[in-house]
Amino acid sequence: MSVKLVLLVALAALASAVPRPDSPPVYHAPHPTYKQPGMPFDFSYAVRDPYSGNDYAHAQTSDGHVTSGSYSVALPDGRTEIVEFTADHDNGYVANVAYEGEASYPAHTPSYHPPPSYHPAPSYHAPAPSYPPPPPHPHA
């Protein structure tokens, strides 16, 4: 096969791949999508660390169709936020949020300290030499 024939076939393939302006655009999904059935699961965890103040928990369960659960977290203001939820393909995510405890805010103590006032650095004069200057050069 000659080089000219190969180039001609390549140009013909390229020209046929370019959409014509008079034809409507054709859209294709990048890949077929399959809706996978949900998998049942059940899990929970909790952390309570008085030293760091971390206090949170999460529990969740699913039958493969509906997922439900709750989570809680200790907030910086002293309250605990508790969220109970359900989620499915028909109703979406539905949450009920509640708070336990009373919010408290400690008195503000300013931590700002103004910078020291500016004083220019003292200026010093160069010290006078403590040795005699060198004698003049004899050929100068």
Short mmCIF file of C-alpha atoms in Angstrom, two decimals:
data_model
loop_
_atom_site.label_atom_id
_atom_site.label_comp_id
_atom_site.label_asym_id
_atom_site.label_seq_id
_atom_site.Cartn_x
_atom_site.Cartn_y
_atom_site.Cartn_z
CA MET A 1 0.00 0.00 0.00
CA SER A 2 1.42 3.35 -0.89
CA VAL A 3 1.86 6.25 1.46
CA LYS A 4 -0.55 8.37 -0.62
CA LEU A 5 -3.29 5.76 -0.26
CA VAL A 6 -2.77 5.54 3.52
CA LEU A 7 -3.00 9.34 3.80
CA LEU A 8 -6.15 9.37 1.65
CA VAL A 9 -7.83 6.72 3.82
CA ALA A 10 -6.82 8.57 7.02
CA LEU A 11 -8.22 11.87 5.68
CA ALA A 12 -11.47 10.17 4.66
CA ALA A 13 -11.84 8.65 8.15
CA LEU A 14 -11.16 12.01 9.77
CA ALA A 15 -13.65 13.82 7.52
CA SER A 16 -16.39 11.29 8.25
CA ALA A 17 -15.85 11.66 12.01
CA VAL A 18 -16.40 15.43 12.00
CA PRO A 19 -20.09 16.31 12.56
CA ARG A 20 -21.75 18.15 9.72
CA PRO A 21 -23.20 21.58 10.57
CA ASP A 22 -26.61 20.63 9.11
CA SER A 23 -27.01 17.55 11.32
CA PRO A 24 -28.30 17.78 14.90
CA PRO A 25 -25.79 17.07 17.66
CA VAL A 26 -25.80 13.56 19.05
CA TYR A 27 -25.34 13.15 22.79
CA HIS A 28 -24.33 9.92 24.41
CA ALA A 29 -23.93 9.03 28.05
CA PRO A 30 -20.23 8.57 28.80
CA HIS A 31 -21.00 5.07 30.05
CA PRO A 32 -24.12 3.11 30.90
CA THR A 33 -25.37 3.67 34.42
CA TYR A 34 -26.74 0.89 36.53
CA LYS A 35 -28.59 1.44 39.75
CA GLN A 36 -27.09 -0.91 42.25
CA PRO A 37 -29.37 -2.27 44.94
CA GLY A 38 -28.55 -0.99 48.41
CA MET A 39 -26.62 -3.16 50.81
CA PRO A 40 -27.82 -3.58 54.39
CA PHE A 41 -25.39 -2.34 57.04
CA ASP A 42 -25.20 -1.34 60.68
CA PHE A 43 -22.44 0.58 62.47
CA SER A 44 -21.81 2.89 65.40
CA TYR A 45 -18.93 4.62 67.15
CA ALA A 46 -18.40 7.11 69.93
CA VAL A 47 -15.54 9.24 71.27
CA ARG A 48 -15.43 10.86 74.69
CA ASP A 49 -12.13 12.46 75.63
CA PRO A 50 -12.37 14.85 78.59
CA TYR A 51 -8.79 16.05 78.10
CA SER A 52 -9.40 17.43 74.58
CA GLY A 53 -13.13 18.06 75.02
CA ASN A 54 -14.04 15.77 72.12
CA ASP A 55 -17.42 14.16 72.68
CA TYR A 56 -19.28 12.80 69.66
CA ALA A 57 -21.11 9.68 68.50
CA HIS A 58 -22.62 8.28 65.30
CA ALA A 59 -24.90 5.30 64.71
CA GLN A 60 -26.43 4.29 61.38
CA THR A 61 -28.36 1.35 59.98
CA SER A 62 -29.85 0.45 56.60
CA ASP A 63 -32.03 -2.34 55.23
CA GLY A 64 -30.78 -1.60 51.71
CA HIS A 65 -33.65 0.79 50.96
CA VAL A 66 -33.95 3.20 53.90
CA THR A 67 -30.99 4.45 55.94
CA SER A 68 -31.61 5.83 59.41
CA GLY A 69 -29.47 6.88 62.30
CA SER A 70 -28.32 9.63 64.60
CA TYR A 71 -25.22 11.53 65.55
CA SER A 72 -24.33 13.88 68.36
CA VAL A 73 -21.55 16.32 69.02
CA ALA A 74 -20.54 18.49 71.98
CA LEU A 75 -20.59 22.13 70.84
CA PRO A 76 -18.12 24.78 72.05
CA ASP A 77 -20.93 26.66 73.83
CA GLY A 78 -21.59 23.70 76.17
CA ARG A 79 -24.66 22.29 74.40
CA THR A 80 -24.92 18.92 72.68
CA GLU A 81 -26.36 18.82 69.16
CA ILE A 82 -28.32 15.64 68.37
CA VAL A 83 -29.40 14.84 64.81
CA GLU A 84 -31.75 11.96 64.01
CA PHE A 85 -32.24 11.24 60.32
CA THR A 86 -33.66 8.99 57.63
CA ALA A 87 -32.68 8.88 53.98
CA ASP A 88 -34.09 7.06 50.97
CA HIS A 89 -34.54 7.58 47.22
CA ASP A 90 -38.15 8.73 47.58
CA ASN A 91 -37.97 11.26 50.44
CA GLY A 92 -34.29 12.23 50.33
CA TYR A 93 -32.48 13.16 53.55
CA VAL A 94 -34.84 14.13 56.38
CA ALA A 95 -33.27 15.30 59.65
CA ASN A 96 -34.56 16.30 63.07
CA VAL A 97 -32.07 18.49 64.93
CA ALA A 98 -32.29 19.03 68.69
CA TYR A 99 -30.05 20.59 71.33
CA GLU A 100 -29.48 19.54 74.92
CA GLY A 101 -28.10 21.80 77.62
CA GLU A 102 -27.83 25.54 77.94
CA ALA A 103 -25.44 27.66 75.90
CA SER A 104 -22.89 29.46 78.02
CA TYR A 105 -20.28 31.93 76.98
CA PRO A 106 -17.37 32.73 79.30
CA ALA A 107 -16.54 36.36 79.98
CA HIS A 108 -14.26 37.78 77.35
CA THR A 109 -10.74 38.46 78.52
CA PRO A 110 -8.79 40.41 75.95
CA SER A 111 -5.57 38.77 74.95
CA TYR A 112 -4.39 41.77 72.95
CA HIS A 113 -1.37 43.55 74.32
CA PRO A 114 -0.39 46.77 72.58
CA PRO A 115 3.10 46.74 71.13
CA PRO A 116 5.74 48.63 73.07
CA SER A 117 6.00 52.26 72.09
CA TYR A 118 8.59 52.94 69.42
CA HIS A 119 11.86 54.52 70.45
CA PRO A 120 14.48 55.13 67.80
CA ALA A 121 17.70 53.26 68.29
CA PRO A 122 20.41 55.39 69.89
CA SER A 123 22.92 56.77 67.45
CA TYR A 124 26.58 56.29 68.19
CA HIS A 125 29.52 58.09 66.68
CA ALA A 126 32.42 56.08 65.41
CA PRO A 127 35.12 55.91 68.06
CA ALA A 128 38.28 57.94 67.51
CA PRO A 129 41.21 55.78 66.50
CA SER A 130 43.43 54.85 69.44
CA TYR A 131 46.53 54.44 67.29
CA PRO A 132 48.54 57.06 65.41
CA PRO A 133 47.87 57.40 61.68
CA PRO A 134 50.45 55.78 59.42
CA PRO A 135 53.30 57.97 58.20
CA PRO A 136 53.05 59.37 54.68
CA HIS A 137 54.45 57.21 51.93
CA PRO A 138 57.97 58.38 50.96
CA HIS A 139 57.26 58.39 47.20
CA ALA A 140 54.01 60.28 47.43
#
